PDB file of C-alpha atoms and ligand atoms in Angstrom:
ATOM      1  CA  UNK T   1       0.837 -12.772  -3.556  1.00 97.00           C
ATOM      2  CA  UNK T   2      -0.625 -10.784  -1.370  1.00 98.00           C
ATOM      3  CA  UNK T   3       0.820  -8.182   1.572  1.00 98.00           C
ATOM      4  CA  UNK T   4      -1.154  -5.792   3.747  1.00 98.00           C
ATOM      5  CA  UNK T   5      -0.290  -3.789   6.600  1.00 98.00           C
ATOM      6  CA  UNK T   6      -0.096  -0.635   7.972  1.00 97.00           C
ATOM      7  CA  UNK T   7       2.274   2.322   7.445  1.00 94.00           C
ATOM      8  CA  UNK T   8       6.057   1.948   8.110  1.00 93.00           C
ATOM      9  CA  UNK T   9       5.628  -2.274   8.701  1.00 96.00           C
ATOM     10  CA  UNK T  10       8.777  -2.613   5.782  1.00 95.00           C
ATOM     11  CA  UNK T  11       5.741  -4.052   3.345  1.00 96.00           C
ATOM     12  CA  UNK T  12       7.254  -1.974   0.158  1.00 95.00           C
ATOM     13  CA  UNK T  13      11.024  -2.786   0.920  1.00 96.00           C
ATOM     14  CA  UNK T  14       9.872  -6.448   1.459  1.00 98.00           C
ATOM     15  CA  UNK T  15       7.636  -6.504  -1.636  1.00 98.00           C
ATOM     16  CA  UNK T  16      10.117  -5.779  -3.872  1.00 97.00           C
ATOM     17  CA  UNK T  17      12.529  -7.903  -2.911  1.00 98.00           C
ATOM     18  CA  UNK T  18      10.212 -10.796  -2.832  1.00 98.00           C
ATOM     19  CA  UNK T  19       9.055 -10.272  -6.368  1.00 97.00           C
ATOM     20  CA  UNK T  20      12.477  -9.618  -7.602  1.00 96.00           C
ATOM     21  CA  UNK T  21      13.300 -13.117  -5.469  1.00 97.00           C
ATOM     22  CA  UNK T  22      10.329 -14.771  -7.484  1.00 96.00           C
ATOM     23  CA  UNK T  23      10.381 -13.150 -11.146  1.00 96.00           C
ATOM     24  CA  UNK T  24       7.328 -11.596 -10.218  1.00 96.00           C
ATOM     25  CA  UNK T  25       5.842  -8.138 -10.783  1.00 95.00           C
ATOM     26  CA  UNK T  26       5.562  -5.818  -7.636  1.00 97.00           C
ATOM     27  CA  UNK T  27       2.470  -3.867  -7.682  1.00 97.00           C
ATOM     28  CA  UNK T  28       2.647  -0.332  -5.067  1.00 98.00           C
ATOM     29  CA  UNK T  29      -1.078  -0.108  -4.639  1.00 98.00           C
ATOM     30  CA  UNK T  30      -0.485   2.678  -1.741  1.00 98.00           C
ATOM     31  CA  UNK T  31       1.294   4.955  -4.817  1.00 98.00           C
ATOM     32  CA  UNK T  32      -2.392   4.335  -6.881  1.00 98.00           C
ATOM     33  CA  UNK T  33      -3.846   6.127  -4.189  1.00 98.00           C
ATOM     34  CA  UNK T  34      -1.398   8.576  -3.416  1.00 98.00           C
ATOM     35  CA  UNK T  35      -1.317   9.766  -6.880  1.00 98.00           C
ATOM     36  CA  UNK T  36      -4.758  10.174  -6.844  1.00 98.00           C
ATOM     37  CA  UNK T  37      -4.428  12.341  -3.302  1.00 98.00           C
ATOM     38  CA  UNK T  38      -1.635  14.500  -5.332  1.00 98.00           C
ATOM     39  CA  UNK T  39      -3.901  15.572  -8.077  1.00 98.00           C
ATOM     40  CA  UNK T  40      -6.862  15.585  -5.396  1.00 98.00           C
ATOM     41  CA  UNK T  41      -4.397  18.609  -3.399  1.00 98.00           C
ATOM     42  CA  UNK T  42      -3.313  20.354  -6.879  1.00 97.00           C
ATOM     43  CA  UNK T  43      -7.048  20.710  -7.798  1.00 96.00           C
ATOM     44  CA  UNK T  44      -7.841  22.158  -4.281  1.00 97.00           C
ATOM     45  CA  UNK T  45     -11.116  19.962  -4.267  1.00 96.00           C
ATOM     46  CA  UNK T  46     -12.798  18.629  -1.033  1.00 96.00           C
ATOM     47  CA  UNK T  47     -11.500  15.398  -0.503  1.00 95.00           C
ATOM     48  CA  UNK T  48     -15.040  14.282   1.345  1.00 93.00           C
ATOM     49  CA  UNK T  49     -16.854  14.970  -1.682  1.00 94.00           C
ATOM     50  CA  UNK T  50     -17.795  11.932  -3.448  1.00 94.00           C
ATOM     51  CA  UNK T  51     -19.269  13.569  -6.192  1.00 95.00           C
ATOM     52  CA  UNK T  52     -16.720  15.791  -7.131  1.00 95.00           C
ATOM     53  CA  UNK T  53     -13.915  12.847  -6.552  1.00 96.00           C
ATOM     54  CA  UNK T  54     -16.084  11.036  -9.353  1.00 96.00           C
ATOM     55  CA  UNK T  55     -15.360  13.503 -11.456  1.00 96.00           C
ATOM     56  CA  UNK T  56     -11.712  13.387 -10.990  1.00 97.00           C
ATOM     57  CA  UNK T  57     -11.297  10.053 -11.180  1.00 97.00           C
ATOM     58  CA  UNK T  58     -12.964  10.238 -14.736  1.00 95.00           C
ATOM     59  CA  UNK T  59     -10.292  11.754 -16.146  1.00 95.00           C
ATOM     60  CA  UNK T  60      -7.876   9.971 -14.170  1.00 96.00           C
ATOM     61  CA  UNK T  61      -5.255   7.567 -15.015  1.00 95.00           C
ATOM     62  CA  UNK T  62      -2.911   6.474 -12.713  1.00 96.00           C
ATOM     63  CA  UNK T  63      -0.156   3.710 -14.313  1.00 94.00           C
ATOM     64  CA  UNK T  64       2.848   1.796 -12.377  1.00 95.00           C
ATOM     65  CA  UNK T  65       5.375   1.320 -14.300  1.00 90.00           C
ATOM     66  CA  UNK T  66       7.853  -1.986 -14.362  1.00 84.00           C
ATOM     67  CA  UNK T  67      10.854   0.661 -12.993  1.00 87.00           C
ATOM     68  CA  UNK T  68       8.482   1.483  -9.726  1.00 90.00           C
ATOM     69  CA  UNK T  69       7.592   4.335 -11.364  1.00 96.00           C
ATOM     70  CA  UNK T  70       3.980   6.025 -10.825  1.00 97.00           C
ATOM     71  CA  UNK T  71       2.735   7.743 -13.469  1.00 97.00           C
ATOM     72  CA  UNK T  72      -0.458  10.251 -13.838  1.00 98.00           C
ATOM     73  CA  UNK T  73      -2.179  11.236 -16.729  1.00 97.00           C
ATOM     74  CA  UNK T  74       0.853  10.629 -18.334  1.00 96.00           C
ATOM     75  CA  UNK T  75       3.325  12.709 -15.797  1.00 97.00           C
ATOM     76  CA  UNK T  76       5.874  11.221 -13.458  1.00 97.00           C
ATOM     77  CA  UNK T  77       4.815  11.923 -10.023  1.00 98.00           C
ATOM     78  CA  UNK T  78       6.932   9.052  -8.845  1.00 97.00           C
ATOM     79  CA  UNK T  79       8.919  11.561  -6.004  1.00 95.00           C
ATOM     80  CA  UNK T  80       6.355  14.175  -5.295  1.00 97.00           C
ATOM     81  CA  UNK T  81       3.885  11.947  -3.964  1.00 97.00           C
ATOM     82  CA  UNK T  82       6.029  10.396  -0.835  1.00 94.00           C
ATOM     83  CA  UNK T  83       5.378  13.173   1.468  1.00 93.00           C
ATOM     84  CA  UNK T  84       3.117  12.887   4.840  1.00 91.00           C
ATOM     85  CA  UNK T  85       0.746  15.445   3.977  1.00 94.00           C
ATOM     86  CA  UNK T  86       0.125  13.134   0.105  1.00 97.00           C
ATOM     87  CA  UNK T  87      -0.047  10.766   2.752  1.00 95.00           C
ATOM     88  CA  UNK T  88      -2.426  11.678   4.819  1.00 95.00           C
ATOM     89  CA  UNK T  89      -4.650  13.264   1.541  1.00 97.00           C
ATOM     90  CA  UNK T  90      -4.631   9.495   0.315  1.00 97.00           C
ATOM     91  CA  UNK T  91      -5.784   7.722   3.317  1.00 96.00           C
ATOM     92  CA  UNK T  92      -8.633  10.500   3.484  1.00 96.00           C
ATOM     93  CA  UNK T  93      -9.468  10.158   0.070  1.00 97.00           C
ATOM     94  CA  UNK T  94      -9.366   6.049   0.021  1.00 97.00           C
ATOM     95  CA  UNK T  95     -12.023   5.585   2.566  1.00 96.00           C
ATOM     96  CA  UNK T  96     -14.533   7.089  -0.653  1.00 96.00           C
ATOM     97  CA  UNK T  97     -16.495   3.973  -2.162  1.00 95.00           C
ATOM     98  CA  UNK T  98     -16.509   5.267  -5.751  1.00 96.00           C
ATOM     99  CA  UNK T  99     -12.570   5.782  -5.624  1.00 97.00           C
ATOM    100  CA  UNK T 100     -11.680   1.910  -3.941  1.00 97.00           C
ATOM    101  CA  UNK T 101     -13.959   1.123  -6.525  1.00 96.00           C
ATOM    102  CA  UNK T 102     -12.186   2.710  -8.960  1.00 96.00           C
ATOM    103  CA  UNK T 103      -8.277   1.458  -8.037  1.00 97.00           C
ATOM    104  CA  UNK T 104      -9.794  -1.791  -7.064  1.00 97.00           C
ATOM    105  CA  UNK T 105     -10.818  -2.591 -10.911  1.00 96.00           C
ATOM    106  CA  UNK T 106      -7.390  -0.953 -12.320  1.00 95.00           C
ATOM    107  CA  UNK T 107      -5.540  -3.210  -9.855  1.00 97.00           C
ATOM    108  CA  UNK T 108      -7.591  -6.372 -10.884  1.00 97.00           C
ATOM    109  CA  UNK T 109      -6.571  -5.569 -14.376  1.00 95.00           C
ATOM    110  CA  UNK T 110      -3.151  -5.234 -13.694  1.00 93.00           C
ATOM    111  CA  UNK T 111      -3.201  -8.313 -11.925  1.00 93.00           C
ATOM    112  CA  UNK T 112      -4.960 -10.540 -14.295  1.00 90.00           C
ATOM    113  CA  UNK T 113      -2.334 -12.281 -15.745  1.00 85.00           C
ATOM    114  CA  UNK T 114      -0.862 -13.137 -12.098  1.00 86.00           C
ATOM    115  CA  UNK T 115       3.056 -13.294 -10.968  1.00 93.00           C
ATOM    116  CA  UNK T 116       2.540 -10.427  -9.134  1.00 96.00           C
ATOM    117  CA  UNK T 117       3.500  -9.253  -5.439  1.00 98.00           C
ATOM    118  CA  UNK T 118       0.417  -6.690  -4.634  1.00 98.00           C
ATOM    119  CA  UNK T 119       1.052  -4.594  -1.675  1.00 98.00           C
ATOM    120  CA  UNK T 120      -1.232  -2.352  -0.272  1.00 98.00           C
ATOM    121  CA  UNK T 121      -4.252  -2.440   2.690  1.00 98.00           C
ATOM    122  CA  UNK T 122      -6.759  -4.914   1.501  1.00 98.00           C
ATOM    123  CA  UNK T 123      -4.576  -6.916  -1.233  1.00 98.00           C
ATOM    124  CA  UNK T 124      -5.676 -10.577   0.681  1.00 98.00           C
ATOM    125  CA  UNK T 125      -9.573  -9.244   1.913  1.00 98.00           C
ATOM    126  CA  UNK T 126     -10.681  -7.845  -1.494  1.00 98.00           C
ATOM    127  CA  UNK T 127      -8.735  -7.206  -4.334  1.00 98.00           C
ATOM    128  CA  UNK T 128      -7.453 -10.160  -4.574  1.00 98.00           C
ATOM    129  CA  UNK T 129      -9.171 -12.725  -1.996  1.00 97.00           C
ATOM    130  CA  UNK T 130      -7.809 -15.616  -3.898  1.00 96.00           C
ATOM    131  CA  UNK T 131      -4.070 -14.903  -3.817  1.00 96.00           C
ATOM    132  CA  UNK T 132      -2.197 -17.840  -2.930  1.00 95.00           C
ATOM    133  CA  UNK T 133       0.198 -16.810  -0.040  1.00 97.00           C
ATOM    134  CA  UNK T 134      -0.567 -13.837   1.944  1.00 98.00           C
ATOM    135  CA  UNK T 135       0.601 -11.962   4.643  1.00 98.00           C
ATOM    136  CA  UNK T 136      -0.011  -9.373   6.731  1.00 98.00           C
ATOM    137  CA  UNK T 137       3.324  -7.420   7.978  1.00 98.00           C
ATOM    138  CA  UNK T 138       2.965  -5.320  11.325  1.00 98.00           C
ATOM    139  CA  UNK T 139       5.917  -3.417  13.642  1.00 98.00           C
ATOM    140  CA  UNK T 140       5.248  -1.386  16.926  1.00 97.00           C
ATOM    141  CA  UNK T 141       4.202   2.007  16.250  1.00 97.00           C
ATOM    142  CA  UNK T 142       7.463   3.246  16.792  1.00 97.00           C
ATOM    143  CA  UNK T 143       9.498   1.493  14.869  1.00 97.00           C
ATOM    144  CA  UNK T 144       7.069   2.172  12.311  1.00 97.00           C
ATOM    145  CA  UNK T 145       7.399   5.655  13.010  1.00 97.00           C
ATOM    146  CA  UNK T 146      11.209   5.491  13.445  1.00 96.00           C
ATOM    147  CA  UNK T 147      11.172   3.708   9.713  1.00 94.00           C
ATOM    148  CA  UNK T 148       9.153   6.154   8.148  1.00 93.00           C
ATOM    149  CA  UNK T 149      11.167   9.324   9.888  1.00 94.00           C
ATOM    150  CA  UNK T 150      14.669   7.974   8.859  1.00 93.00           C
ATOM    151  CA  UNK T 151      13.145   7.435   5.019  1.00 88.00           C
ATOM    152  CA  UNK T 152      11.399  10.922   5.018  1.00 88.00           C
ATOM    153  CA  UNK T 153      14.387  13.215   7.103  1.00 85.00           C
ATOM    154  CA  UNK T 154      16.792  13.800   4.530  1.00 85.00           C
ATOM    155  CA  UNK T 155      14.184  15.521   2.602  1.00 84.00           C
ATOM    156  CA  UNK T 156      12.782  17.551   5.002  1.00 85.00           C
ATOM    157  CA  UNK T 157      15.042  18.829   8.149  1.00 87.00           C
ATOM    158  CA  UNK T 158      12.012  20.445  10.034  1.00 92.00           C
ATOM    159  CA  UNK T 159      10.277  16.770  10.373  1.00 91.00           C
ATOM    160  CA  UNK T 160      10.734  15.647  13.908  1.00 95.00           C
ATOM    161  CA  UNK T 161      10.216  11.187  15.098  1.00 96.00           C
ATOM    162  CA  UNK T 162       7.240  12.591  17.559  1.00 96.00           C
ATOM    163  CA  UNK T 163       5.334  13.803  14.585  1.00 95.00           C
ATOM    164  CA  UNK T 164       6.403  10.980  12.377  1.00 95.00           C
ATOM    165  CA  UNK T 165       4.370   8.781  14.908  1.00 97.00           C
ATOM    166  CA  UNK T 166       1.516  11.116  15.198  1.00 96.00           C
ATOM    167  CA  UNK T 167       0.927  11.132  11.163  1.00 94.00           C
ATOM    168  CA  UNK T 168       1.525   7.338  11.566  1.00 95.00           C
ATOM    169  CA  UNK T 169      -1.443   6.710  14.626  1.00 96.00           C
ATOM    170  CA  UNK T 170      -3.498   8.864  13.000  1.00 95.00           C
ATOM    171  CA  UNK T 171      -3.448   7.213   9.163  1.00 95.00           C
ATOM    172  CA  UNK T 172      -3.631   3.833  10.775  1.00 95.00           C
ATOM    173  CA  UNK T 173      -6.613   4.324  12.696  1.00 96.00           C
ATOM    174  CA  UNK T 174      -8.268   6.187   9.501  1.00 96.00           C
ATOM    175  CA  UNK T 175      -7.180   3.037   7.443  1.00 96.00           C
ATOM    176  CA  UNK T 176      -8.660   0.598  10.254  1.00 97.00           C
ATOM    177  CA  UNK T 177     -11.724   2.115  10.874  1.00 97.00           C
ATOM    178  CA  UNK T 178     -13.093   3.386   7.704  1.00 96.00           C
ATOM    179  CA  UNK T 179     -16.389   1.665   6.393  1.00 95.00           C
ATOM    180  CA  UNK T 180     -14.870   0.237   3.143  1.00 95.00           C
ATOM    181  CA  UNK T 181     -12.293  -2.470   2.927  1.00 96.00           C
ATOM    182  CA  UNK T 182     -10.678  -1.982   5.961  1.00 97.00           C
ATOM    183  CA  UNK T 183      -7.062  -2.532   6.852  1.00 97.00           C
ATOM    184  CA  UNK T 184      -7.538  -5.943   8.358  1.00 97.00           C
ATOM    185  CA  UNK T 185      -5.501  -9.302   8.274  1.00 98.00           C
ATOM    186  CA  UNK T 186      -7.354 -11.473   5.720  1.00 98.00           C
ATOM    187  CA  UNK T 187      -8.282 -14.707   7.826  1.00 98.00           C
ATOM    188  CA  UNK T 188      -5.592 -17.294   5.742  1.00 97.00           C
ATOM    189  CA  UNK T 189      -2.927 -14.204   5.877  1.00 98.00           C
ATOM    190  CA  UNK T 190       0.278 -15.296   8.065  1.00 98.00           C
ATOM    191  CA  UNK T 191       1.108 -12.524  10.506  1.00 98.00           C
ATOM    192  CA  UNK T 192       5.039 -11.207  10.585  1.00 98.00           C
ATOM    193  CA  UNK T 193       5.802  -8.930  13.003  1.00 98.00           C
ATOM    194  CA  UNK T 194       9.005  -7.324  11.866  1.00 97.00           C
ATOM    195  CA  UNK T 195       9.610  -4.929  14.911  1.00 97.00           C
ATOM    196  CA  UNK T 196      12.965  -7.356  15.563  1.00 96.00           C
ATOM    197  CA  UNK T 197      13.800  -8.977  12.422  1.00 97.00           C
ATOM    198  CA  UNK T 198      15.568  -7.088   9.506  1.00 96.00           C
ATOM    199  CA  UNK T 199      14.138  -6.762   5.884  1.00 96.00           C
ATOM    200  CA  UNK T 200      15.882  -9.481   4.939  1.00 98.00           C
ATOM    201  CA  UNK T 201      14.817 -11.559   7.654  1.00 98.00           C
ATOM    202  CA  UNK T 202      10.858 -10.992   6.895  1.00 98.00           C
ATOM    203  CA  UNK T 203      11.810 -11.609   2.817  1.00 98.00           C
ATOM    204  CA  UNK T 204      13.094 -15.339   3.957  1.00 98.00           C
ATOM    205  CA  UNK T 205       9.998 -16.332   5.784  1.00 98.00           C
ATOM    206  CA  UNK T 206       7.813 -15.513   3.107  1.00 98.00           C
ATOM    207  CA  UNK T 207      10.005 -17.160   0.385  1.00 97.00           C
ATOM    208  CA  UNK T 208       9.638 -20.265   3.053  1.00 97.00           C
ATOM    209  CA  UNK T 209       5.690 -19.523   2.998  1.00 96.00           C
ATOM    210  CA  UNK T 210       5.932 -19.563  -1.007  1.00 95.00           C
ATOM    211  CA  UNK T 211       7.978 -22.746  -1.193  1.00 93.00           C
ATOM    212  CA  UNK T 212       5.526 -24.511   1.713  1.00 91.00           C
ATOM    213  CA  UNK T 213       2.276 -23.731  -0.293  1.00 87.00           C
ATOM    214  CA  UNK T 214       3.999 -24.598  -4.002  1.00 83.00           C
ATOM    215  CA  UNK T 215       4.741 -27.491  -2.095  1.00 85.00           C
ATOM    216  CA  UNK T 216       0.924 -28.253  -0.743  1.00 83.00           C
ATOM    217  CA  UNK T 217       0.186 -27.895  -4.659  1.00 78.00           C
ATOM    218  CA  UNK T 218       2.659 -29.912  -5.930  1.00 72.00           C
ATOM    219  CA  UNK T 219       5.575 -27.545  -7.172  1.00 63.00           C
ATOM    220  CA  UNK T 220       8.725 -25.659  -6.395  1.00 54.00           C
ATOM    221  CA  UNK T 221       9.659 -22.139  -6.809  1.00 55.00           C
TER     222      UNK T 221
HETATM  223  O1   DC S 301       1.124   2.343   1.504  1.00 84.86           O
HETATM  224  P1   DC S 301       1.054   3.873   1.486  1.00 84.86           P
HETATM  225  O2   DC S 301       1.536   4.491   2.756  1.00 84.86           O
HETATM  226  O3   DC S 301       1.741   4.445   0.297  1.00 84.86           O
HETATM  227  O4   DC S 301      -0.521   4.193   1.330  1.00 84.86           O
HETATM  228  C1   DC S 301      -1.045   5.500   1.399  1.00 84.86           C
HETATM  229  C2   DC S 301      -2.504   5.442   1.825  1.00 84.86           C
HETATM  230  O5   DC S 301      -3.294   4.855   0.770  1.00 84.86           O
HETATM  231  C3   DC S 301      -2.814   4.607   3.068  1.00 84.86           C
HETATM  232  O6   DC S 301      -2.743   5.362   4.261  1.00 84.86           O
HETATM  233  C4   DC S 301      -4.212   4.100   2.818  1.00 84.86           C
HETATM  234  C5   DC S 301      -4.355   4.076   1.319  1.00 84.86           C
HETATM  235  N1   DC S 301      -4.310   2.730   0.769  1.00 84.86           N
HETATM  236  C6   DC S 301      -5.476   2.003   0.768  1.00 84.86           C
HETATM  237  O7   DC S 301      -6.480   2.468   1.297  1.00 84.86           O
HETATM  238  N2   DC S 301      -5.518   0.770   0.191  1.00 84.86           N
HETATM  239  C7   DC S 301      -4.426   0.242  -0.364  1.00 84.86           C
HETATM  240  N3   DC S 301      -4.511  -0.966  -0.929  1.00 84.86           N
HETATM  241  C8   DC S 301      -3.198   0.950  -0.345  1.00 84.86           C
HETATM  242  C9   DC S 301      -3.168   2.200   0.242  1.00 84.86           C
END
């Protein structure tokens, strides 16, 4: 299964409970290229620099493990990569060809043997076009912004909602309008728009997508 969407749309919260739902593996492409963006800042290199990401991602490996935890050459850096500014650093950094290249063939590995939930920005358009339900999960900006700011503001007092919704705008339209894989809704995706239903809400209407497809193809979940 696949879901895409931008920041803040509930797609991780959703994810998991849907594979947990299902017996399914849940697979946080978005920490894949935050982790990257993490070593990325720690190096100090140019994030526009294709060459020198090359490099890096040589010597990179970035695991998930079955816990949700994200691991990095072997390190946990399962907290310190959900800040705005890792954030930010990994939408720059995933508009590179040689790095979606890169996470693209670790996350067809990891999906290989299938029962997955893959969540991320082009899950249904190219990682894995021939997932069999998926969905793209939006919200208004604000309550996109208003998700993300109550997640982030117990860790850091100083954040305020206005710039929550900047860093929000501004990743989206870098995710949109970069040259490779887009965010987009893949054509056969079904749209949710969660602004006014709760998580648990969205979770039942894709369990009702799964059940109507195993249906088309002759099973139940
Ligand atoms: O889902 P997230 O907020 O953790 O993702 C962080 C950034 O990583 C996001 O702004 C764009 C990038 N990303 C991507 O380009 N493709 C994916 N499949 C997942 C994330």
């Amino acid at each position: 299964m696949a879901i895409d969407g931008p920041a803040g749309a509930g797609k991780s919260t959703v994810a998991k409970a849907v594979a947990k739902r299902l017996g399914y593996r849940y697979m946080d492409t978005g920490a894949m290229y935050r982790a990257l963006a993490w070593k990325v800042m720690r190096r100090g290199a140019d994030p526009d620099d294709e060459n020198a990401l090359g490099r890096i991602l040589e010597s990179t490996d970035v695991d998930l493990g079955t816990d949700h935890t994200v691991m990095l050459d072997g390190a946990d850096v399962s907290g310190a990569i959900r800040t705005p500014e890792v954030g930010q650093m990994a939408s720059r950094v995933s508009g590179l060809k040689v790095v979606r290249q890169r996470m693209a063939d670790l996350q067809r590995s990891m999906g290989r043997s299938g029962c997955i939930v893959a969540e991320g920005r082009d899950m249904g358009t190219v990682v894995f076009p021939e997932a069999e339900v998926k969905v793209y999960l939006d919200a208004s900006p604000e309550t996109r912004a208003r998700r993300r700011f109550d997640e982030l503001a117990g860790e850091d007092s100083t954040l305020t909602l206005e710039q929550t919704l900047a860093d929000v705008v501004r990743r989206d339209r870098r995710d949109k309008e970069r040259k490779v894989a887009p965010l987009r809704k893949a054509d056969d995706a079904v749209f949710i728009d969660s602004t006014a239903l709760s998580a648990a809400a969205v979770v039942d209407r894709i369990l009702e997508e799964v059940n109507s497809k195993s249906n088309e193809n002759g099973r139940t979940v």
